[in-house]
Amino acid sequence: MLAGELRLGGAEVVVLERRDAPTTESRASTLHARTMEILDSRGLLAAFGTPPSEPRGHFGGIPLDLTLPGPYPGQWKVPQFRTEEVLQERALSLGADIRRGHELRTVSTAVDGEQVEAEAVGPDGPLLLRGRYLVACDGEDSTVRGLTGAAFPGRDAGRELLRADVDGIEVPNRRFERLAGGLAVAARRDDGVTRVMVHEFGSTARARTGAPEFTEIADVWKRVTGEDISAGTPLWANSFGDANRQLVRYRDGNVLYAGDAAHRQMPIGGQALNLGLQDAFNLGWKLALHLRGAAPATLLDSYHRERHAVGRRVLANIEAQALLLLGGAEVEPLRAVWTELIKLEAVRGHLAGMISGLDVRYAVDGPPHPLLGARLPYTLPHPAAQALRAGRGVLLDPRRPTDGVPRGGDGWTDRVTAVAAPAEPGGAEEGADAVLVRPDGHVAWAGPGSDGLPQALERWFGPPL
């Protein structure tokens, strides 16, 4: 995602990937509403075909309707390998240099502070790369994070879920079924493979150096459910615990962090994958603008401010869900209260907005307005949608072509597309006849006049031409 966004903005980018070939493991399989909107804003949804959608999610295993106003309500089921495939094809088509089979060994900042050096070992031996910035997108066990010694406070896992995709078994489908001895989940796919997940109440997370053996998963499954799945064929197995950690800083000079390299959490409800993609989407256009000389490096500080706050909130809700999900009999009274609360529309809507990412609102300077900092909550007119697909900002301004009133956007025509269209339909209802939209779809300025617009344009897109 990040490589594609950087190339879209005109930046040169090299991706070092340790794996020799793309993974075929399904891993995370949920795309939430905000991620679907992001993919649509870059014209990528057609590549996914028509993925199945499901309005029902959960909060700590308690059923939760995720439906909210928008073009992609609920959650959408896409295997992670397919999401990675689409994003890789896009990055390559835009000119990203992706080098597989390269393992990072060292990271150092050059003496002048303007460059980062990265040394890796690949199929042809050592490789030394030098660039303006390095972004760690290398997961919860981030090599970059380990090499830089970045502060990563929080706690390690105390409990864990065991997970496997298994062929050749027949067990009932289960949706977060709490049995006397533990939690069991089973979902049979159309191809006959069943994903099982299991946690034995009272058990603790093991210190692991690799994936659990299938025999361990089958043993726990039998103790919890009484069913024998040991004769099945495991296609993939892993475990994930309830560790909860977050970097102190997402930006350390010329080194930045995104996705699980910046935060470690239990992947409940698909939030981890979506959080990471949205990190990259927030960073990409900002870093590209700076690298091409249009915006100062201070723009990158907004990446930390915005995404650290979002990550902290997501980690908090995941920690609460982990307690509800993996706790034994002691959490049943709490689950009973939550089950009642979720039936209240205000509570349901609040939780759905948080999990789906639709309620993310960045702290943006400007006159108070209901749209400021939020994602643009409606479908853009066609010219505006095309501008967003090109990674540009958009100024929706219905008065621009008719009244001759200067609006302050003419000095940014190389970065912002002005569209003679109202901010419909919500904008008209809110009294905002003009809206400045960042390349990530969030509103940077809104108002019936032009007060503050030049300042907002320079804040987010750099000085005028």
Short mmCIF file of C-alpha atoms in Angstrom, two decimals:
data_model
loop_
_atom_site.label_atom_id
_atom_site.label_comp_id
_atom_site.label_asym_id
_atom_site.label_seq_id
_atom_site.Cartn_x
_atom_site.Cartn_y
_atom_site.Cartn_z
CA MET A 1 0.00 0.00 0.00
CA LEU A 2 2.71 2.47 0.96
CA ALA A 3 4.88 1.74 -2.07
CA GLY A 4 1.91 2.34 -4.36
CA GLU A 5 1.03 5.61 -2.65
CA LEU A 6 4.62 6.85 -2.84
CA ARG A 7 4.85 6.06 -6.54
CA LEU A 8 1.49 7.70 -7.13
CA GLY A 9 2.95 10.86 -5.59
CA GLY A 10 6.09 10.71 -7.73
CA ALA A 11 8.57 9.33 -5.18
CA GLU A 12 11.14 6.65 -5.94
CA VAL A 13 10.74 3.61 -3.67
CA VAL A 14 12.48 0.27 -3.12
CA VAL A 15 10.75 -2.47 -1.15
CA LEU A 16 12.93 -5.07 0.55
CA GLU A 17 10.97 -8.25 1.25
CA ARG A 18 12.41 -11.22 3.11
CA ARG A 19 10.06 -13.79 1.54
CA ASP A 20 11.10 -15.21 -1.83
CA ALA A 21 7.49 -15.46 -3.00
CA PRO A 22 4.10 -14.11 -1.91
CA THR A 23 2.39 -16.05 0.85
CA THR A 24 -0.67 -18.14 0.03
CA GLU A 25 -1.89 -18.25 3.63
CA SER A 26 -5.25 -16.59 4.17
CA ARG A 27 -4.39 -15.05 7.54
CA ALA A 28 -6.57 -11.95 8.04
CA SER A 29 -9.65 -11.98 5.84
CA THR A 30 -11.69 -8.92 6.81
CA LEU A 31 -11.76 -5.54 5.09
CA HIS A 32 -13.76 -2.95 6.99
CA ALA A 33 -15.89 -0.18 5.53
CA ARG A 34 -13.23 2.54 5.71
CA THR A 35 -10.64 0.35 4.01
CA MET A 36 -13.14 -0.40 1.24
CA GLU A 37 -13.64 3.35 0.77
CA ILE A 38 -9.87 3.83 0.61
CA LEU A 39 -9.48 1.12 -2.02
CA ASP A 40 -12.35 2.62 -4.00
CA SER A 41 -10.76 6.08 -3.85
CA ARG A 42 -7.74 4.66 -5.70
CA GLY A 43 -9.79 2.66 -8.21
CA LEU A 44 -8.75 -0.72 -6.80
CA LEU A 45 -12.05 -2.35 -5.91
CA ALA A 46 -12.68 -3.81 -9.36
CA ALA A 47 -9.64 -6.05 -8.90
CA PHE A 48 -11.38 -7.76 -5.96
CA GLY A 49 -14.46 -8.72 -7.95
CA THR A 50 -17.50 -9.08 -5.72
CA PRO A 51 -16.28 -10.23 -2.32
CA PRO A 52 -18.88 -11.54 0.12
CA SER A 53 -20.08 -9.02 2.67
CA GLU A 54 -21.33 -9.61 6.17
CA PRO A 55 -23.08 -6.93 8.23
CA ARG A 56 -22.56 -8.81 11.46
CA GLY A 57 -19.28 -8.49 13.31
CA HIS A 58 -18.61 -8.76 17.00
CA PHE A 59 -17.23 -6.99 20.04
CA GLY A 60 -15.30 -9.43 22.19
CA GLY A 61 -17.29 -12.29 20.69
CA ILE A 62 -20.66 -10.59 21.32
CA PRO A 63 -22.58 -10.16 18.03
CA LEU A 64 -22.52 -6.59 16.71
CA ASP A 65 -24.18 -5.16 13.61
CA LEU A 66 -21.50 -3.09 11.85
CA THR A 67 -23.89 -1.42 9.42
CA LEU A 68 -23.42 2.35 9.17
CA PRO A 69 -24.28 4.88 6.44
CA GLY A 70 -21.85 4.66 3.55
CA PRO A 71 -21.25 2.81 0.30
CA TYR A 72 -19.66 -0.27 1.92
CA PRO A 73 -21.47 -1.06 5.17
CA GLY A 74 -20.45 -4.02 7.27
CA GLN A 75 -17.34 -6.07 6.59
CA TRP A 76 -16.01 -7.66 3.42
CA LYS A 77 -14.30 -11.01 3.22
CA VAL A 78 -11.09 -11.08 1.18
CA PRO A 79 -8.18 -13.46 1.94
CA GLN A 80 -5.10 -11.50 2.93
CA PHE A 81 -3.02 -13.05 0.15
CA ARG A 82 -5.44 -11.57 -2.38
CA THR A 83 -5.25 -8.13 -0.80
CA GLU A 84 -1.45 -8.34 -0.88
CA GLU A 85 -1.56 -9.50 -4.51
CA VAL A 86 -3.71 -6.56 -5.63
CA LEU A 87 -1.57 -4.02 -3.79
CA GLN A 88 1.65 -5.54 -5.13
CA GLU A 89 0.36 -5.45 -8.70
CA ARG A 90 -0.60 -1.83 -8.25
CA ALA A 91 2.78 -0.86 -6.79
CA LEU A 92 4.62 -2.64 -9.61
CA SER A 93 2.43 -1.04 -12.27
CA LEU A 94 3.32 2.37 -10.85
CA GLY A 95 7.04 1.60 -10.97
CA ALA A 96 7.91 0.43 -7.46
CA ASP A 97 11.11 -1.61 -7.19
CA ILE A 98 10.22 -4.72 -5.17
CA ARG A 99 13.16 -6.96 -4.28
CA ARG A 100 12.27 -10.31 -2.77
CA GLY A 101 14.55 -12.62 -0.88
CA HIS A 102 16.31 -9.74 0.88
CA GLU A 103 16.79 -9.80 4.63
CA LEU A 104 17.63 -6.55 6.40
CA ARG A 105 20.78 -6.59 8.54
CA THR A 106 21.62 -3.00 9.51
CA VAL A 107 20.04 0.44 9.52
CA SER A 108 21.98 3.66 10.08
CA THR A 109 21.38 7.36 9.58
CA ALA A 110 24.04 9.14 7.55
CA VAL A 111 26.15 11.78 9.24
CA ASP A 112 24.42 14.64 7.45
CA GLY A 113 21.05 13.49 8.80
CA GLU A 114 19.60 13.64 5.30
CA GLN A 115 19.86 9.97 4.39
CA VAL A 116 19.33 6.49 5.77
CA GLU A 117 21.50 3.51 4.91
CA ALA A 118 20.09 0.00 4.91
CA GLU A 119 22.21 -3.10 4.45
CA ALA A 120 20.55 -6.34 3.44
CA VAL A 121 21.55 -9.78 2.23
CA GLY A 122 19.86 -11.11 -0.88
CA PRO A 123 20.23 -13.79 -3.54
CA ASP A 124 23.23 -12.01 -5.02
CA GLY A 125 24.95 -11.25 -1.73
CA PRO A 126 25.11 -8.05 0.33
CA LEU A 127 23.14 -5.02 -0.78
CA LEU A 128 23.61 -1.46 0.46
CA LEU A 129 20.82 1.02 -0.17
CA ARG A 130 20.85 4.70 0.62
CA GLY A 131 17.71 6.83 0.60
CA ARG A 132 16.08 9.88 2.13
CA TYR A 133 13.74 7.88 4.36
CA LEU A 134 13.19 4.34 5.56
CA VAL A 135 9.73 3.13 6.56
CA ALA A 136 9.40 -0.05 8.61
CA CYS A 137 6.41 -2.07 7.39
CA ASP A 138 7.87 -5.31 8.70
CA GLY A 139 5.33 -6.55 11.19
CA GLU A 140 4.97 -7.14 14.90
CA ASP A 141 8.48 -8.62 15.19
CA SER A 142 9.91 -5.68 13.24
CA THR A 143 13.59 -6.06 12.37
CA VAL A 144 13.87 -2.29 11.91
CA ARG A 145 12.43 -1.66 15.35
CA GLY A 146 14.93 -4.06 16.86
CA LEU A 147 17.87 -2.49 15.03
CA THR A 148 16.96 1.06 16.00
CA GLY A 149 16.01 0.25 19.59
CA ALA A 150 12.80 2.26 19.29
CA ALA A 151 10.85 2.51 22.57
CA PHE A 152 7.95 0.05 22.38
CA PRO A 153 6.17 0.10 25.75
CA GLY A 154 3.26 -2.11 26.71
CA ARG A 155 2.86 -5.71 27.78
CA ASP A 156 3.55 -9.13 26.33
CA ALA A 157 0.88 -11.73 25.70
CA GLY A 158 -0.67 -13.44 28.70
CA ARG A 159 -3.20 -15.52 26.77
CA GLU A 160 -3.41 -16.79 23.20
CA LEU A 161 -5.67 -18.25 20.54
CA LEU A 162 -4.51 -21.20 18.47
CA ARG A 163 -5.58 -21.13 14.83
CA ALA A 164 -5.40 -23.46 11.83
CA ASP A 165 -6.90 -23.94 8.38
CA VAL A 166 -7.70 -27.66 8.17
CA ASP A 167 -8.87 -29.82 5.27
CA GLY A 168 -10.76 -33.07 5.66
CA ILE A 169 -12.63 -32.46 8.91
CA GLU A 170 -16.34 -32.25 9.70
CA VAL A 171 -17.16 -30.10 12.71
CA PRO A 172 -20.09 -27.79 13.36
CA ASN A 173 -19.65 -24.14 12.45
CA ARG A 174 -19.17 -22.14 15.61
CA ARG A 175 -19.14 -18.39 16.07
CA PHE A 176 -17.26 -17.60 19.29
CA GLU A 177 -18.89 -20.47 21.15
CA ARG A 178 -18.06 -20.41 24.83
CA LEU A 179 -17.98 -23.92 26.25
CA ALA A 180 -17.18 -25.05 29.77
CA GLY A 181 -13.49 -25.44 29.05
CA GLY A 182 -12.82 -22.70 26.55
CA LEU A 183 -13.65 -20.72 23.44
CA ALA A 184 -14.09 -22.41 20.04
CA VAL A 185 -14.56 -20.93 16.58
CA ALA A 186 -15.06 -22.93 13.37
CA ALA A 187 -15.92 -21.67 9.90
CA ARG A 188 -16.08 -23.93 6.85
CA ARG A 189 -15.17 -22.30 3.54
CA ASP A 190 -16.67 -23.05 0.14
CA ASP A 191 -13.59 -25.09 -0.78
CA GLY A 192 -14.18 -27.44 2.16
CA VAL A 193 -11.35 -26.08 4.32
CA THR A 194 -12.34 -25.25 7.91
CA ARG A 195 -10.68 -22.54 9.94
CA VAL A 196 -10.60 -23.44 13.61
CA MET A 197 -9.60 -21.21 16.51
CA VAL A 198 -9.48 -22.31 20.11
CA HIS A 199 -8.53 -21.01 23.55
CA GLU A 200 -8.55 -23.08 26.72
CA PHE A 201 -9.74 -21.03 29.68
CA GLY A 202 -7.04 -20.55 32.27
CA SER A 203 -4.18 -21.33 29.87
CA THR A 204 -1.33 -18.90 29.33
CA ALA A 205 0.52 -17.87 26.20
CA ARG A 206 3.63 -19.91 25.42
CA ALA A 207 6.97 -18.43 24.46
CA ARG A 208 7.15 -19.48 20.80
CA THR A 209 9.81 -19.27 18.15
CA GLY A 210 7.51 -20.53 15.40
CA ALA A 211 4.01 -21.74 14.63
CA PRO A 212 2.41 -24.30 16.97
CA GLU A 213 2.31 -27.91 15.87
CA PHE A 214 -1.06 -29.08 14.60
CA THR A 215 -1.04 -31.83 17.22
CA GLU A 216 -1.10 -29.17 19.93
CA ILE A 217 -4.06 -27.43 18.30
CA ALA A 218 -5.92 -30.73 17.88
CA ASP A 219 -5.29 -31.65 21.51
CA VAL A 220 -6.64 -28.32 22.80
CA TRP A 221 -9.59 -28.51 20.41
CA LYS A 222 -10.50 -31.95 21.76
CA ARG A 223 -10.25 -30.84 25.38
CA VAL A 224 -12.48 -27.83 24.73
CA THR A 225 -15.05 -29.31 22.30
CA GLY A 226 -14.71 -33.09 22.70
CA GLU A 227 -14.16 -33.41 18.92
CA ASP A 228 -11.21 -35.15 17.28
CA ILE A 229 -9.74 -33.21 14.32
CA SER A 230 -6.33 -34.90 14.42
CA ALA A 231 -6.97 -36.80 11.16
CA GLY A 232 -7.39 -33.55 9.23
CA THR A 233 -4.73 -32.04 7.00
CA PRO A 234 -3.45 -28.70 8.33
CA LEU A 235 -2.78 -26.19 5.56
CA TRP A 236 -1.55 -23.49 7.88
CA ALA A 237 -1.32 -22.95 11.60
CA ASN A 238 -0.37 -20.11 13.89
CA SER A 239 -1.14 -18.56 17.23
CA PHE A 240 -1.75 -15.02 18.33
CA GLY A 241 -1.73 -13.60 21.81
CA ASP A 242 -3.14 -10.58 23.58
CA ALA A 243 0.12 -8.58 23.64
CA ASN A 244 -0.54 -4.85 23.60
CA ARG A 245 2.31 -2.49 22.69
CA GLN A 246 2.70 0.79 20.82
CA LEU A 247 5.73 2.78 19.74
CA VAL A 248 6.32 6.04 21.56
CA ARG A 249 7.04 7.73 18.22
CA TYR A 250 5.93 6.67 14.75
CA ARG A 251 8.60 8.99 13.32
CA ASP A 252 12.21 9.13 14.46
CA GLY A 253 13.91 11.57 12.11
CA ASN A 254 14.26 9.80 8.77
CA VAL A 255 12.92 6.47 10.03
CA LEU A 256 9.16 5.92 10.22
CA TYR A 257 6.98 2.97 11.23
CA ALA A 258 3.63 1.73 9.93
CA GLY A 259 1.30 -1.17 10.62
CA ASP A 260 2.27 -3.84 13.14
CA ALA A 261 5.82 -2.45 13.25
CA ALA A 262 4.29 0.53 15.06
CA HIS A 263 1.78 -1.32 17.22
CA ARG A 264 1.24 -4.86 18.43
CA GLN A 265 -2.23 -6.06 19.27
CA MET A 266 -4.43 -9.13 19.13
CA PRO A 267 -5.96 -9.27 15.63
CA ILE A 268 -9.55 -9.28 16.82
CA GLY A 269 -12.18 -8.63 14.16
CA GLY A 270 -9.65 -7.84 11.45
CA GLN A 271 -8.75 -4.51 13.00
CA ALA A 272 -4.98 -5.06 12.85
CA LEU A 273 -4.82 -5.43 9.06
CA ASN A 274 -7.13 -2.48 8.45
CA LEU A 275 -5.27 -0.30 10.93
CA GLY A 276 -1.99 -0.99 9.14
CA LEU A 277 -3.36 -0.24 5.68
CA GLN A 278 -4.79 3.01 6.96
CA ASP A 279 -1.43 3.95 8.52
CA ALA A 280 0.18 3.56 5.10
CA PHE A 281 -2.58 5.51 3.40
CA ASN A 282 -2.12 8.43 5.79
CA LEU A 283 1.67 8.47 5.38
CA GLY A 284 2.04 7.88 1.65
CA TRP A 285 0.81 11.16 0.22
CA LYS A 286 2.55 13.21 2.90
CA LEU A 287 5.93 11.56 2.38
CA ALA A 288 5.60 11.81 -1.41
CA LEU A 289 4.78 15.54 -1.24
CA HIS A 290 7.81 16.16 0.93
CA LEU A 291 10.16 14.06 -1.20
CA ARG A 292 9.25 15.95 -4.34
CA GLY A 293 9.99 19.24 -2.57
CA ALA A 294 6.43 20.53 -2.36
CA ALA A 295 6.00 20.29 1.41
CA PRO A 296 8.34 20.62 4.41
CA ALA A 297 9.37 17.70 6.60
CA THR A 298 7.09 19.01 9.35
CA LEU A 299 4.17 17.56 7.38
CA LEU A 300 5.47 14.12 8.40
CA ASP A 301 4.96 14.97 12.05
CA SER A 302 1.22 14.99 11.42
CA TYR A 303 1.52 11.29 10.54
CA HIS A 304 2.65 10.52 14.07
CA ARG A 305 0.07 12.79 15.70
CA GLU A 306 -2.84 11.41 13.72
CA ARG A 307 -2.06 7.72 13.52
CA HIS A 308 -0.61 7.33 17.02
CA ALA A 309 -3.87 8.64 18.46
CA VAL A 310 -5.92 6.31 16.25
CA GLY A 311 -3.69 3.36 17.13
CA ARG A 312 -3.94 4.06 20.86
CA ARG A 313 -7.73 4.03 20.65
CA VAL A 314 -7.83 0.82 18.61
CA LEU A 315 -5.42 -0.93 20.98
CA ALA A 316 -7.65 0.06 23.91
CA ASN A 317 -10.78 -1.40 22.32
CA ILE A 318 -8.90 -4.57 21.35
CA GLU A 319 -7.63 -4.98 24.91
CA ALA A 320 -11.19 -4.68 26.21
CA GLN A 321 -12.37 -7.24 23.65
CA ALA A 322 -9.57 -9.65 24.56
CA LEU A 323 -10.75 -9.62 28.18
CA LEU A 324 -14.31 -10.39 27.11
CA LEU A 325 -13.23 -13.01 24.61
CA LEU A 326 -10.60 -15.00 26.49
CA GLY A 327 -11.76 -14.61 30.07
CA GLY A 328 -13.41 -17.58 31.74
CA ALA A 329 -16.43 -17.69 34.00
CA GLU A 330 -15.25 -14.55 35.80
CA VAL A 331 -16.15 -12.33 32.79
CA GLU A 332 -19.67 -13.71 32.29
CA PRO A 333 -21.35 -10.91 34.33
CA LEU A 334 -19.47 -8.33 32.28
CA ARG A 335 -20.45 -10.05 29.03
CA ALA A 336 -24.08 -10.03 30.14
CA VAL A 337 -23.96 -6.27 30.69
CA TRP A 338 -22.27 -5.69 27.33
CA THR A 339 -24.86 -7.87 25.59
CA GLU A 340 -27.58 -5.56 26.93
CA LEU A 341 -25.67 -2.37 26.08
CA ILE A 342 -25.00 -3.37 22.47
CA LYS A 343 -28.77 -3.49 21.87
CA LEU A 344 -28.87 0.29 22.42
CA GLU A 345 -28.50 2.02 19.06
CA ALA A 346 -26.17 4.71 20.39
CA VAL A 347 -23.83 2.07 21.79
CA ARG A 348 -24.03 -0.12 18.69
CA GLY A 349 -23.32 2.83 16.40
CA HIS A 350 -20.41 3.99 18.53
CA LEU A 351 -18.74 0.57 18.54
CA ALA A 352 -19.43 0.01 14.84
CA GLY A 353 -17.85 3.36 13.96
CA MET A 354 -14.78 2.56 16.02
CA ILE A 355 -14.24 -0.94 14.61
CA SER A 356 -14.98 0.00 10.99
CA GLY A 357 -12.73 3.09 11.06
CA LEU A 358 -15.56 5.30 9.84
CA ASP A 359 -15.49 7.49 12.94
CA VAL A 360 -11.81 8.49 12.62
CA ARG A 361 -11.52 12.27 12.88
CA TYR A 362 -8.12 13.90 12.81
CA ALA A 363 -7.35 17.01 14.84
CA VAL A 364 -7.17 19.66 12.11
CA ASP A 365 -6.70 23.37 12.72
CA GLY A 366 -9.43 25.60 11.36
CA PRO A 367 -12.80 27.15 12.13
CA PRO A 368 -15.01 24.62 13.93
CA HIS A 369 -17.11 22.64 11.50
CA PRO A 370 -18.85 19.23 11.64
CA LEU A 371 -16.85 17.99 8.64
CA LEU A 372 -13.40 19.20 9.70
CA GLY A 373 -10.98 16.32 10.16
CA ALA A 374 -13.51 13.63 9.26
CA ARG A 375 -13.51 11.56 6.12
CA LEU A 376 -15.68 13.03 3.40
CA PRO A 377 -18.89 11.16 4.26
CA TYR A 378 -20.42 10.85 0.83
CA THR A 379 -19.61 9.90 -2.72
CA LEU A 380 -17.64 12.57 -4.54
CA PRO A 381 -18.73 14.03 -7.89
CA HIS A 382 -16.91 12.29 -10.74
CA PRO A 383 -14.17 14.90 -11.39
CA ALA A 384 -13.34 14.94 -7.69
CA ALA A 385 -13.19 11.15 -7.54
CA GLN A 386 -10.79 11.14 -10.47
CA ALA A 387 -8.57 13.67 -8.71
CA LEU A 388 -8.41 11.51 -5.59
CA ARG A 389 -7.50 8.48 -7.68
CA ALA A 390 -4.47 10.43 -8.88
CA GLY A 391 -3.44 11.08 -5.28
CA ARG A 392 -4.21 14.80 -5.43
CA GLY A 393 -6.11 17.04 -3.08
CA VAL A 394 -9.56 18.29 -4.07
CA LEU A 395 -11.21 21.66 -3.54
CA LEU A 396 -14.97 21.31 -3.93
CA ASP A 397 -16.12 24.85 -4.66
CA PRO A 398 -19.52 25.51 -6.26
CA ARG A 399 -18.94 29.28 -6.45
CA ARG A 400 -15.64 29.11 -8.27
CA PRO A 401 -16.74 29.33 -11.92
CA THR A 402 -19.56 31.83 -11.59
CA ASP A 403 -18.98 34.66 -9.17
CA GLY A 404 -15.32 35.46 -9.73
CA VAL A 405 -14.63 35.39 -6.00
CA PRO A 406 -10.98 34.46 -5.42
CA ARG A 407 -10.85 31.38 -3.27
CA GLY A 408 -7.13 31.04 -2.67
CA GLY A 409 -6.54 27.73 -4.45
CA ASP A 410 -4.95 28.93 -7.68
CA GLY A 411 -1.37 28.66 -6.36
CA TRP A 412 -1.66 24.93 -5.73
CA THR A 413 -2.93 23.69 -9.09
CA ASP A 414 -0.05 21.20 -9.36
CA ARG A 415 -1.22 19.48 -6.14
CA VAL A 416 -4.92 20.30 -5.76
CA THR A 417 -7.75 19.96 -8.27
CA ALA A 418 -10.54 22.52 -7.96
CA VAL A 419 -13.94 21.11 -8.88
CA ALA A 420 -16.94 23.33 -9.53
CA ALA A 421 -19.31 21.22 -7.49
CA PRO A 422 -21.07 21.49 -4.16
CA ALA A 423 -20.01 19.40 -1.21
CA GLU A 424 -23.10 17.23 -1.55
CA PRO A 425 -25.20 16.02 0.04
CA GLY A 426 -23.96 16.45 3.59
CA GLY A 427 -22.08 19.66 2.92
CA ALA A 428 -25.16 21.55 1.85
CA GLU A 429 -26.98 20.36 4.92
CA GLU A 430 -24.11 21.51 7.10
CA GLY A 431 -23.96 24.91 5.40
CA ALA A 432 -20.51 24.38 3.87
CA ASP A 433 -20.43 25.40 0.23
CA ALA A 434 -16.72 24.64 -0.16
CA VAL A 435 -14.57 21.81 1.18
CA LEU A 436 -10.84 21.07 0.90
CA VAL A 437 -10.19 17.33 0.84
CA ARG A 438 -6.78 15.80 1.46
CA PRO A 439 -5.56 12.96 -0.80
CA ASP A 440 -6.57 10.48 1.93
CA GLY A 441 -10.19 11.67 1.79
CA HIS A 442 -10.19 13.61 5.07
CA VAL A 443 -11.48 17.18 5.18
CA ALA A 444 -8.70 19.72 5.79
CA TRP A 445 -10.89 22.83 5.60
CA ALA A 446 -14.60 23.59 5.26
CA GLY A 447 -16.57 26.77 5.30
CA PRO A 448 -19.10 28.99 3.58
CA GLY A 449 -16.43 31.63 2.94
CA SER A 450 -12.74 31.47 2.15
CA ASP A 451 -11.32 32.44 5.55
CA GLY A 452 -8.47 30.14 6.43
CA LEU A 453 -8.38 28.36 3.06
CA PRO A 454 -4.95 29.64 1.91
CA GLN A 455 -3.50 28.70 5.30
CA ALA A 456 -5.03 25.21 5.08
CA LEU A 457 -3.69 24.73 1.57
CA GLU A 458 -0.17 25.68 2.65
CA ARG A 459 -0.41 23.60 5.82
CA TRP A 460 -1.28 20.39 3.97
CA PHE A 461 0.18 20.94 0.49
CA GLY A 462 3.16 23.22 1.02
CA PRO A 463 3.78 26.77 -0.26
CA PRO A 464 2.01 27.97 -3.42
CA LEU A 465 3.75 27.98 -6.78
#
